[in-house]
Amino acid sequence: MIGYITTPETAQAILAAIEAAQTSRGLPVYWSTGSYPIHTGEHSGQTFLPFDDSMLATVLHQGMTPLDFPEAQQLIAMLGGLDARVDLPAIAIIDPNAPTLDA
Amino acid sequence: MVSSFPFSRSFSGPFSRPLSRPSAFDADAGAYIDAIVAAGATVSDTQRTAIGDFYVAAKADGYYTSLKRLYLPIWGVAAANAIDMIGLTSGTFVGGVTHAAGYVKGNGSTGYFDMGATLADIGVSTGSASIFKLVKSGEASNSYSGARNAFDHGLMVGTASSSLLGRCPAAGSQFFTAITGLSGIFIMTQTATAARASYRRLTSGFVTVASNTTSDATALPALKPFTFGALNTSGSPQFFNVGEYGLGGIAIGLNASVAESFSSSAKILWETATGLTLP
């Protein structure tokens, strides 16, 4: 998974900014990167923000992708730019203590 | 001087009349189309007609008011795909979700759709609840939609190990039934405290996959169901899945007759609007 590893507080601020970019335009919050606690591995305790190229190419509204929003460029810069993204194994965000599903 | 001959249909221009007046387009259908176009969707005449026909059929067949959330994520635009056909509310696509022509697809690691309202918020409660989704293809094991709480009570439908799982509300009264293939329109319903069933529609027809009358009055969880891509487990997404989903939502309990009628209309809507074919 391609994205950013950051603190829970920074992740919440990023999500709030993404929401504000939509609501400030009179729109509902129809899209978010989401934030995912990292449960295992060297980054355990931090938070993962998915930001892969596929997500960045998503057509969000009226033909605009995330990179067409000025706020997105600012947020990406805050996180260190696109080159600061890392590749985190998907298993890192799976909570080992989450209940199984008995089927 | 007034002609003694009536105007005939062979005349062109202002004196011609159509064979019949076109009926007014369904207002709710029109409102939905306006909303998704404002969000960036492109709607063809064929799609417009298919949408209008669905609303008309749903109202004529008497189940329209039972539908509480209905999503048709076929537009290739996140904002348009997030709009509910019934109340024009918006849910939220979270993480990695591909918005393709005709469906959305989770990435199996972060992507899902949060409809943004609890079951209670939309008037769905124990004794009258349904969850449904149209799976075009690509579904894997442990692919669930819906929500469950810490006590493992929930409203869920999904597939695991070549079986269809349906739960409403407690694990003790759920279904886990072997099926062939993991595609189609799946519906899980509880229509009375002691009556629940799971249904499936394919192009080949409609079947009741399982049913029981195990008494279960457990309250449904106060959680927001995830319609596509993952299961809401006590507020966190779990079981991220990679299926291709063309329609989904929540309703007040759809019994077998209504589920059959609804799924037939849903199939026609999705196929006509996308040009794709339900397995």
CSV table of N, CA, C and O in Angstrom, one decimal, chain B residues 77-186:
chain,number,residue,atom,x,y,z
B,77,VAL,N,-17.6,8.7,-11.3
B,77,VAL,CA,-17.3,9.9,-10.5
B,77,VAL,C,-17.7,9.6,-9.1
B,77,VAL,O,-18.8,9.2,-8.8
B,78,ALA,N,-16.7,9.9,-8.2
B,78,ALA,CA,-17.0,9.6,-6.7
B,78,ALA,C,-18.2,10.3,-6.2
B,78,ALA,O,-19.0,9.7,-5.5
B,79,ALA,N,-18.3,11.6,-6.4
B,79,ALA,CA,-19.4,12.3,-5.9
B,79,ALA,C,-20.7,11.8,-6.4
B,79,ALA,O,-21.7,11.8,-5.6
B,80,ALA,N,-20.8,11.5,-7.6
B,80,ALA,CA,-22.1,11.0,-8.2
B,80,ALA,C,-22.4,9.6,-7.7
B,80,ALA,O,-23.5,9.3,-7.3
B,81,ASN,N,-21.4,8.8,-7.6
B,81,ASN,CA,-21.6,7.4,-7.1
B,81,ASN,C,-22.0,7.4,-5.6
B,81,ASN,O,-22.6,6.4,-5.2
B,82,ALA,N,-21.7,8.5,-4.9
B,82,ALA,CA,-22.0,8.5,-3.4
B,82,ALA,C,-23.5,8.9,-3.1
B,82,ALA,O,-23.9,8.9,-2.0
B,83,ILE,N,-24.2,9.3,-4.2
B,83,ILE,CA,-25.5,9.9,-4.0
B,83,ILE,C,-26.6,8.8,-3.9
B,83,ILE,O,-26.7,7.9,-4.8
B,84,ASP,N,-27.4,8.8,-2.9
B,84,ASP,CA,-28.4,7.9,-2.6
B,84,ASP,C,-29.7,8.2,-3.5
B,84,ASP,O,-30.1,9.3,-3.5
B,85,MET,N,-30.2,7.2,-4.2
B,85,MET,CA,-31.3,7.5,-5.1
B,85,MET,C,-32.6,7.8,-4.4
B,85,MET,O,-33.5,8.3,-5.0
B,86,ILE,N,-32.7,7.5,-3.1
B,86,ILE,CA,-34.0,7.6,-2.4
B,86,ILE,C,-34.1,9.0,-1.8
B,86,ILE,O,-35.1,9.7,-2.0
B,87,GLY,N,-33.1,9.4,-1.0
B,87,GLY,CA,-33.2,10.6,-0.3
B,87,GLY,C,-32.2,11.7,-0.8
B,87,GLY,O,-32.1,12.8,-0.2
B,88,LEU,N,-31.4,11.3,-1.8
B,88,LEU,CA,-30.3,12.2,-2.3
B,88,LEU,C,-29.3,12.6,-1.3
B,88,LEU,O,-28.7,13.7,-1.4
B,89,THR,N,-29.2,11.8,-0.3
B,89,THR,CA,-28.1,12.0,0.7
B,89,THR,C,-26.8,11.5,0.1
B,89,THR,O,-26.8,10.9,-1.0
B,90,SER,N,-25.7,11.8,0.7
B,90,SER,CA,-24.4,11.4,0.2
B,90,SER,C,-23.7,10.6,1.3
B,90,SER,O,-23.6,11.0,2.4
B,91,GLY,N,-23.1,9.4,0.8
B,91,GLY,CA,-22.2,8.7,1.7
B,91,GLY,C,-20.8,9.1,1.4
B,91,GLY,O,-20.6,10.1,0.6
B,92,THR,N,-19.8,8.4,1.9
B,92,THR,CA,-18.4,8.7,1.7
B,92,THR,C,-17.6,7.5,1.2
B,92,THR,O,-17.6,6.5,1.8
B,93,PHE,N,-16.9,7.7,0.1
B,93,PHE,CA,-16.0,6.7,-0.4
B,93,PHE,C,-14.7,6.9,0.4
B,93,PHE,O,-14.1,8.1,0.4
B,94,VAL,N,-14.1,5.9,1.0
B,94,VAL,CA,-12.9,6.0,1.8
B,94,VAL,C,-11.8,5.1,1.3
B,94,VAL,O,-12.1,4.0,0.9
B,95,GLY,N,-10.6,5.7,1.2
B,95,GLY,CA,-9.5,4.8,0.8
B,95,GLY,C,-9.5,4.5,-0.7
B,95,GLY,O,-10.0,5.2,-1.5
B,96,GLY,N,-8.9,3.4,-1.0
B,96,GLY,CA,-8.7,3.0,-2.4
B,96,GLY,C,-9.9,2.3,-3.0
B,96,GLY,O,-10.1,1.1,-2.8
B,97,VAL,N,-10.7,3.0,-3.7
B,97,VAL,CA,-11.9,2.5,-4.4
B,97,VAL,C,-11.8,3.0,-5.9
B,97,VAL,O,-11.6,4.2,-6.1
B,98,THR,N,-11.9,2.1,-6.8
B,98,THR,CA,-11.8,2.4,-8.2
B,98,THR,C,-13.3,2.7,-8.7
B,98,THR,O,-14.2,1.9,-8.4
B,99,HIS,N,-13.4,3.8,-9.4
B,99,HIS,CA,-14.8,4.2,-9.9
B,99,HIS,C,-14.8,3.9,-11.4
B,99,HIS,O,-14.4,4.8,-12.2
B,100,ALA,N,-15.2,2.8,-11.8
B,100,ALA,CA,-15.2,2.4,-13.2
B,100,ALA,C,-16.6,2.6,-13.8
B,100,ALA,O,-17.5,3.0,-13.1
B,101,ALA,N,-16.6,2.4,-15.1
B,101,ALA,CA,-17.9,2.6,-15.8
B,101,ALA,C,-18.7,1.3,-15.5
B,101,ALA,O,-18.4,0.2,-16.0
B,102,GLY,N,-19.8,1.5,-14.7
B,102,GLY,CA,-20.6,0.4,-14.4
B,102,GLY,C,-20.5,-0.2,-13.0
B,102,GLY,O,-21.4,-1.0,-12.6
B,103,TYR,N,-19.5,0.2,-12.3
B,103,TYR,CA,-19.3,-0.4,-11.0
B,103,TYR,C,-18.2,0.3,-10.2
B,103,TYR,O,-17.4,1.1,-10.8
B,104,VAL,N,-18.1,0.0,-8.9
B,104,VAL,CA,-17.0,0.4,-8.1
B,104,VAL,C,-16.3,-0.8,-7.6
B,104,VAL,O,-16.9,-1.9,-7.5
B,105,LYS,N,-15.0,-0.7,-7.3
B,105,LYS,CA,-14.2,-1.9,-6.9
B,105,LYS,C,-13.3,-1.5,-5.8
B,105,LYS,O,-12.5,-0.5,-5.8
B,106,GLY,N,-13.4,-2.3,-4.7
B,106,GLY,CA,-12.5,-2.0,-3.6
B,106,GLY,C,-11.1,-2.6,-3.9
B,106,GLY,O,-10.9,-3.4,-4.7
B,107,ASN,N,-10.1,-2.0,-3.2
B,107,ASN,CA,-8.7,-2.5,-3.5
B,107,ASN,C,-8.3,-3.6,-2.5
B,107,ASN,O,-7.1,-4.0,-2.6
B,108,GLY,N,-9.1,-4.0,-1.6
B,108,GLY,CA,-8.8,-5.1,-0.7
B,108,GLY,C,-7.9,-4.7,0.5
B,108,GLY,O,-7.6,-5.6,1.2
B,109,SER,N,-7.6,-3.5,0.6
B,109,SER,CA,-6.7,-3.1,1.7
B,109,SER,C,-7.2,-1.9,2.5
B,109,SER,O,-7.0,-1.8,3.7
B,110,THR,N,-7.8,-0.9,1.8
B,110,THR,CA,-8.2,0.4,2.5
B,110,THR,C,-9.6,0.9,2.0
B,110,THR,O,-10.1,1.7,2.7
B,111,GLY,N,-10.1,0.4,0.9
B,111,GLY,CA,-11.2,1.0,0.3
B,111,GLY,C,-12.6,0.5,0.7
B,111,GLY,O,-12.8,-0.7,0.8
B,112,TYR,N,-13.5,1.4,1.0
B,112,TYR,CA,-14.9,1.0,1.3
B,112,TYR,C,-15.8,2.2,1.2
B,112,TYR,O,-15.4,3.3,0.9
B,113,PHE,N,-17.1,2.0,1.3
B,113,PHE,CA,-18.1,3.1,1.2
B,113,PHE,C,-19.0,3.1,2.5
B,113,PHE,O,-19.6,2.1,2.8
B,114,ASP,N,-18.9,4.2,3.1
B,114,ASP,CA,-19.7,4.5,4.4
B,114,ASP,C,-20.9,5.3,4.0
B,114,ASP,O,-20.8,6.4,3.6
B,115,MET,N,-22.1,4.7,4.2
B,115,MET,CA,-23.3,5.4,3.8
B,115,MET,C,-23.6,6.6,4.8
B,115,MET,O,-24.5,7.4,4.5
B,116,GLY,N,-22.9,6.6,5.9
B,116,GLY,CA,-23.0,7.8,6.7
B,116,GLY,C,-24.2,7.9,7.6
B,116,GLY,O,-24.5,9.0,8.2
B,117,ALA,N,-25.0,6.9,7.8
B,117,ALA,CA,-26.1,7.0,8.7
B,117,ALA,C,-26.3,5.6,9.3
B,117,ALA,O,-26.0,4.6,8.7
B,118,THR,N,-26.7,5.6,10.6
B,118,THR,CA,-27.0,4.3,11.3
B,118,THR,C,-28.3,3.7,10.8
B,118,THR,O,-29.1,4.4,10.2
B,119,LEU,N,-28.5,2.5,11.1
B,119,LEU,CA,-29.8,1.9,10.7
B,119,LEU,C,-30.9,2.6,11.4
B,119,LEU,O,-32.0,2.8,10.7
B,120,ALA,N,-30.8,3.0,12.6
B,120,ALA,CA,-31.8,3.7,13.3
B,120,ALA,C,-32.1,5.0,12.7
B,120,ALA,O,-33.3,5.5,12.5
B,121,ASP,N,-31.0,5.7,12.2
B,121,ASP,CA,-31.2,7.0,11.5
B,121,ASP,C,-32.2,6.9,10.4
B,121,ASP,O,-32.9,7.9,10.0
B,122,ILE,N,-32.2,5.8,9.7
B,122,ILE,CA,-33.0,5.7,8.4
B,122,ILE,C,-34.2,4.8,8.7
B,122,ILE,O,-34.8,4.4,7.7
B,123,GLY,N,-34.5,4.5,9.9
B,123,GLY,CA,-35.8,3.9,10.2
B,123,GLY,C,-35.8,2.4,10.1
B,123,GLY,O,-36.8,1.8,9.9
B,124,VAL,N,-34.6,1.8,10.1
B,124,VAL,CA,-34.5,0.3,10.0
B,124,VAL,C,-34.2,-0.3,11.4
B,124,VAL,O,-33.3,0.1,12.0
B,125,SER,N,-35.0,-1.3,11.7
B,125,SER,CA,-34.8,-1.8,13.1
B,125,SER,C,-35.0,-3.3,13.0
B,125,SER,O,-35.5,-3.9,12.0
B,126,THR,N,-34.7,-4.0,14.2
B,126,THR,CA,-35.0,-5.4,14.3
B,126,THR,C,-36.4,-5.7,13.9
B,126,THR,O,-37.3,-5.1,14.3
B,127,GLY,N,-36.6,-6.8,13.1
B,127,GLY,CA,-37.9,-7.2,12.7
B,127,GLY,C,-38.3,-6.7,11.4
B,127,GLY,O,-39.3,-7.1,10.8
B,128,SER,N,-37.5,-5.8,10.8
B,128,SER,CA,-37.8,-5.3,9.5
B,128,SER,C,-36.6,-4.6,8.9
B,128,SER,O,-36.4,-3.4,8.9
B,129,ALA,N,-35.7,-5.4,8.3
B,129,ALA,CA,-34.4,-4.9,7.8
B,129,ALA,C,-33.9,-5.7,6.7
B,129,ALA,O,-34.1,-7.0,6.7
B,130,SER,N,-33.4,-5.1,5.7
B,130,SER,CA,-32.7,-5.8,4.6
B,130,SER,C,-31.5,-5.1,4.2
B,130,SER,O,-31.4,-3.8,4.2
B,131,ILE,N,-30.5,-5.8,3.7
B,131,ILE,CA,-29.3,-5.3,3.1
B,131,ILE,C,-29.1,-6.0,1.8
B,131,ILE,O,-29.4,-7.2,1.7
B,132,PHE,N,-28.6,-5.3,0.8
B,132,PHE,CA,-28.5,-5.9,-0.5
B,132,PHE,C,-27.3,-5.3,-1.3
B,132,PHE,O,-26.9,-4.2,-1.0
B,133,LYS,N,-26.8,-6.1,-2.2
B,133,LYS,CA,-25.7,-5.6,-3.1
B,133,LYS,C,-25.7,-6.4,-4.4
B,133,LYS,O,-26.1,-7.6,-4.4
B,134,LEU,N,-25.3,-5.8,-5.4
B,134,LEU,CA,-25.1,-6.4,-6.7
B,134,LEU,C,-23.6,-6.6,-6.9
B,134,LEU,O,-22.9,-5.6,-7.0
B,135,VAL,N,-23.2,-7.8,-7.0
B,135,VAL,CA,-21.8,-8.2,-7.3
B,135,VAL,C,-21.7,-8.6,-8.7
B,135,VAL,O,-22.2,-9.6,-9.1
B,136,LYS,N,-21.0,-7.7,-9.4
B,136,LYS,CA,-20.7,-8.0,-10.9
B,136,LYS,C,-19.8,-9.2,-11.0
B,136,LYS,O,-20.0,-10.2,-11.8
B,137,SER,N,-18.7,-9.1,-10.3
B,137,SER,CA,-17.6,-10.2,-10.4
B,137,SER,C,-16.5,-9.8,-9.4
B,137,SER,O,-16.6,-8.8,-8.7
B,138,GLY,N,-15.6,-10.7,-9.3
B,138,GLY,CA,-14.4,-10.4,-8.5
B,138,GLY,C,-14.5,-10.6,-7.0
B,138,GLY,O,-13.5,-10.4,-6.3
B,139,GLU,N,-15.6,-11.0,-6.5
B,139,GLU,CA,-15.8,-11.2,-5.1
B,139,GLU,C,-14.9,-12.4,-4.6
B,139,GLU,O,-14.7,-13.4,-5.3
B,140,ALA,N,-14.3,-12.2,-3.5
B,140,ALA,CA,-13.4,-13.2,-2.9
B,140,ALA,C,-14.0,-13.7,-1.6
B,140,ALA,O,-15.1,-13.2,-1.1
B,141,SER,N,-13.4,-14.6,-1.0
B,141,SER,CA,-13.8,-15.1,0.3
B,141,SER,C,-13.8,-14.0,1.4
B,141,SER,O,-13.0,-13.0,1.2
B,142,ASN,N,-14.6,-14.0,2.4
B,142,ASN,CA,-14.7,-13.0,3.4
B,142,ASN,C,-14.9,-11.6,2.9
B,142,ASN,O,-14.2,-10.7,3.1
B,143,SER,N,-15.9,-11.5,2.1
B,143,SER,CA,-16.4,-10.2,1.5
B,143,SER,C,-17.7,-9.9,2.0
B,143,SER,O,-18.7,-10.4,1.5
B,144,TYR,N,-17.8,-9.0,3.0
B,144,TYR,CA,-19.0,-8.7,3.7
B,144,TYR,C,-19.4,-7.2,3.5
B,144,TYR,O,-18.5,-6.3,3.5
B,145,SER,N,-20.7,-6.9,3.5
B,145,SER,CA,-21.2,-5.6,3.6
B,145,SER,C,-22.1,-5.5,4.8
B,145,SER,O,-22.7,-6.5,5.2
B,146,GLY,N,-22.1,-4.3,5.4
B,146,GLY,CA,-23.0,-4.1,6.5
B,146,GLY,C,-22.2,-3.7,7.7
B,146,GLY,O,-21.2,-2.9,7.7
B,147,ALA,N,-22.7,-4.1,8.9
B,147,ALA,CA,-22.1,-3.7,10.2
B,147,ALA,C,-22.4,-4.7,11.2
B,147,ALA,O,-23.4,-5.4,11.2
B,148,ARG,N,-21.5,-4.8,12.2
B,148,ARG,CA,-21.7,-5.6,13.4
B,148,ARG,C,-21.0,-5.0,14.6
B,148,ARG,O,-20.0,-4.3,14.4
B,149,ASN,N,-21.6,-5.2,15.8
B,149,ASN,CA,-21.0,-4.6,16.9
B,149,ASN,C,-20.1,-5.5,17.7
B,149,ASN,O,-19.8,-6.7,17.3
B,150,ALA,N,-19.7,-5.1,18.9
B,150,ALA,CA,-18.8,-5.9,19.7
B,150,ALA,C,-19.4,-7.2,20.2
B,150,ALA,O,-18.7,-8.1,20.6
B,151,PHE,N,-20.7,-7.2,20.2
B,151,PHE,CA,-21.4,-8.5,20.6
B,151,PHE,C,-21.7,-9.4,19.4
B,151,PHE,O,-22.4,-10.4,19.5
B,152,ASP,N,-21.2,-9.0,18.2
B,152,ASP,CA,-21.4,-9.7,17.0
B,152,ASP,C,-22.8,-9.7,16.5
B,152,ASP,O,-23.3,-10.7,15.9
B,153,HIS,N,-23.5,-8.7,16.8
B,153,HIS,CA,-24.9,-8.5,16.3
B,153,HIS,C,-24.8,-7.5,15.2
B,153,HIS,O,-24.1,-6.5,15.2
B,154,GLY,N,-25.5,-7.8,14.1
B,154,GLY,CA,-25.4,-6.9,13.0
B,154,GLY,C,-26.4,-7.2,11.9
B,154,GLY,O,-27.3,-8.1,12.0
B,155,LEU,N,-26.3,-6.4,10.8
B,155,LEU,CA,-27.0,-6.6,9.5
B,155,LEU,C,-25.9,-6.8,8.5
B,155,LEU,O,-25.2,-5.8,8.2
B,156,MET,N,-25.8,-8.0,7.9
B,156,MET,CA,-24.7,-8.3,7.0
B,156,MET,C,-25.1,-9.2,5.9
B,156,MET,O,-26.0,-10.0,6.1
B,157,VAL,N,-24.4,-9.0,4.8
B,157,VAL,CA,-24.5,-10.0,3.7
B,157,VAL,C,-23.1,-10.1,3.1
B,157,VAL,O,-22.4,-9.1,3.0
B,158,GLY,N,-22.7,-11.3,2.7
B,158,GLY,CA,-21.4,-11.5,2.1
B,158,GLY,C,-21.1,-12.9,1.8
B,158,GLY,O,-22.0,-13.8,2.0
B,159,THR,N,-20.0,-13.1,1.3
B,159,THR,CA,-19.6,-14.5,0.8
B,159,THR,C,-18.3,-14.9,1.5
B,159,THR,O,-17.4,-14.1,1.7
B,160,ALA,N,-18.2,-16.1,1.8
B,160,ALA,CA,-17.0,-16.7,2.4
B,160,ALA,C,-17.0,-18.2,2.0
B,160,ALA,O,-18.0,-18.9,2.1
B,161,SER,N,-15.8,-18.6,1.5
B,161,SER,CA,-15.6,-20.0,1.2
B,161,SER,C,-16.7,-20.6,0.4
B,161,SER,O,-17.3,-21.6,0.7
B,162,SER,N,-17.1,-19.9,-0.7
B,162,SER,CA,-18.1,-20.4,-1.6
B,162,SER,C,-19.4,-20.5,-1.0
B,162,SER,O,-20.2,-21.4,-1.4
B,163,SER,N,-19.7,-19.7,0.0
B,163,SER,CA,-21.0,-19.7,0.7
B,163,SER,C,-21.5,-18.3,0.9
B,163,SER,O,-20.7,-17.4,1.0
B,164,LEU,N,-22.8,-18.2,1.0
B,164,LEU,CA,-23.4,-16.9,1.2
B,164,LEU,C,-23.8,-16.8,2.7
B,164,LEU,O,-24.4,-17.7,3.2
B,165,LEU,N,-23.2,-15.7,3.3
B,165,LEU,CA,-23.5,-15.5,4.7
B,165,LEU,C,-24.5,-14.3,4.8
B,165,LEU,O,-24.3,-13.3,4.2
B,166,GLY,N,-25.6,-14.5,5.6
B,166,GLY,CA,-26.5,-13.5,5.9
B,166,GLY,C,-26.8,-13.4,7.3
B,166,GLY,O,-27.0,-14.5,7.9
B,167,ARG,N,-26.7,-12.3,7.9
B,167,ARG,CA,-27.0,-12.2,9.4
B,167,ARG,C,-27.9,-11.0,9.7
B,167,ARG,O,-27.6,-9.9,9.2
B,168,CYS,N,-28.9,-11.2,10.4
B,168,CYS,CA,-29.8,-10.2,11.0
B,168,CYS,C,-30.6,-10.8,12.0
B,168,CYS,O,-31.6,-11.5,11.7
B,169,PRO,N,-30.3,-10.5,13.3
B,169,PRO,CA,-29.3,-9.7,13.8
B,169,PRO,C,-28.1,-10.4,14.5
B,169,PRO,O,-27.1,-9.8,14.6
B,170,ALA,N,-28.3,-11.6,14.9
B,170,ALA,CA,-27.3,-12.3,15.7
B,170,ALA,C,-26.7,-13.5,15.0
B,170,ALA,O,-27.3,-14.1,14.2
B,171,ALA,N,-25.4,-13.8,15.4
B,171,ALA,CA,-24.7,-14.9,14.7
B,171,ALA,C,-25.5,-16.2,14.9
B,171,ALA,O,-25.4,-17.1,14.1
B,172,GLY,N,-26.2,-16.3,16.0
B,172,GLY,CA,-26.9,-17.5,16.3
B,172,GLY,C,-28.0,-17.8,15.3
B,172,GLY,O,-28.4,-19.0,15.2
B,173,SER,N,-28.5,-16.8,14.7
B,173,SER,CA,-29.6,-17.1,13.7
B,173,SER,C,-29.2,-16.7,12.3
B,173,SER,O,-30.1,-16.5,11.5
B,174,GLN,N,-27.9,-16.7,12.0
B,174,GLN,CA,-27.5,-16.3,10.7
B,174,GLN,C,-27.6,-17.5,9.7
B,174,GLN,O,-27.8,-18.6,10.1
B,175,PHE,N,-27.4,-17.2,8.4
B,175,PHE,CA,-27.3,-18.2,7.4
B,175,PHE,C,-25.9,-18.3,6.9
B,175,PHE,O,-25.2,-17.3,6.8
B,176,PHE,N,-25.5,-19.5,6.6
B,176,PHE,CA,-24.2,-19.7,5.9
B,176,PHE,C,-24.5,-20.9,5.0
B,176,PHE,O,-24.5,-22.0,5.4
B,177,THR,N,-24.7,-20.6,3.7
B,177,THR,CA,-25.2,-21.5,2.8
B,177,THR,C,-24.3,-21.6,1.6
B,177,THR,O,-24.0,-20.6,1.0
B,178,ALA,N,-24.0,-22.8,1.2
B,178,ALA,CA,-23.1,-23.0,0.0
B,178,ALA,C,-23.8,-22.6,-1.3
B,178,ALA,O,-25.0,-22.8,-1.4
B,179,ILE,N,-23.1,-21.8,-2.1
B,179,ILE,CA,-23.7,-21.4,-3.4
B,179,ILE,C,-22.6,-21.6,-4.4
B,179,ILE,O,-21.4,-21.8,-4.1
B,180,THR,N,-23.0,-21.6,-5.7
B,180,THR,CA,-22.1,-21.8,-6.8
B,180,THR,C,-21.8,-20.4,-7.4
B,180,THR,O,-22.7,-19.7,-7.9
B,181,GLY,N,-20.6,-20.0,-7.4
B,181,GLY,CA,-20.2,-18.7,-7.9
B,181,GLY,C,-20.5,-17.6,-6.8
B,181,GLY,O,-21.4,-17.8,-5.9
B,182,LEU,N,-19.9,-16.5,-6.9
B,182,LEU,CA,-20.0,-15.5,-5.9
B,182,LEU,C,-20.6,-14.2,-6.4
B,182,LEU,O,-20.4,-13.1,-5.9
B,183,SER,N,-21.3,-14.2,-7.6
B,183,SER,CA,-21.8,-13.0,-8.2
B,183,SER,C,-23.4,-13.0,-8.1
B,183,SER,O,-24.0,-14.1,-7.8
B,184,GLY,N,-23.9,-11.9,-8.4
B,184,GLY,CA,-25.4,-11.8,-8.5
B,184,GLY,C,-25.9,-10.7,-7.5
B,184,GLY,O,-25.1,-9.9,-7.0
B,185,ILE,N,-27.2,-10.6,-7.4
B,185,ILE,CA,-27.8,-9.7,-6.4
B,185,ILE,C,-28.1,-10.5,-5.2
B,185,ILE,O,-28.9,-11.4,-5.2
B,186,PHE,N,-27.5,-10.1,-4.1
B,186,PHE,CA,-27.7,-10.8,-2.8
B,186,PHE,C,-28.5,-9.9,-1.9
B,186,PHE,O,-28.3,-8.7,-1.7
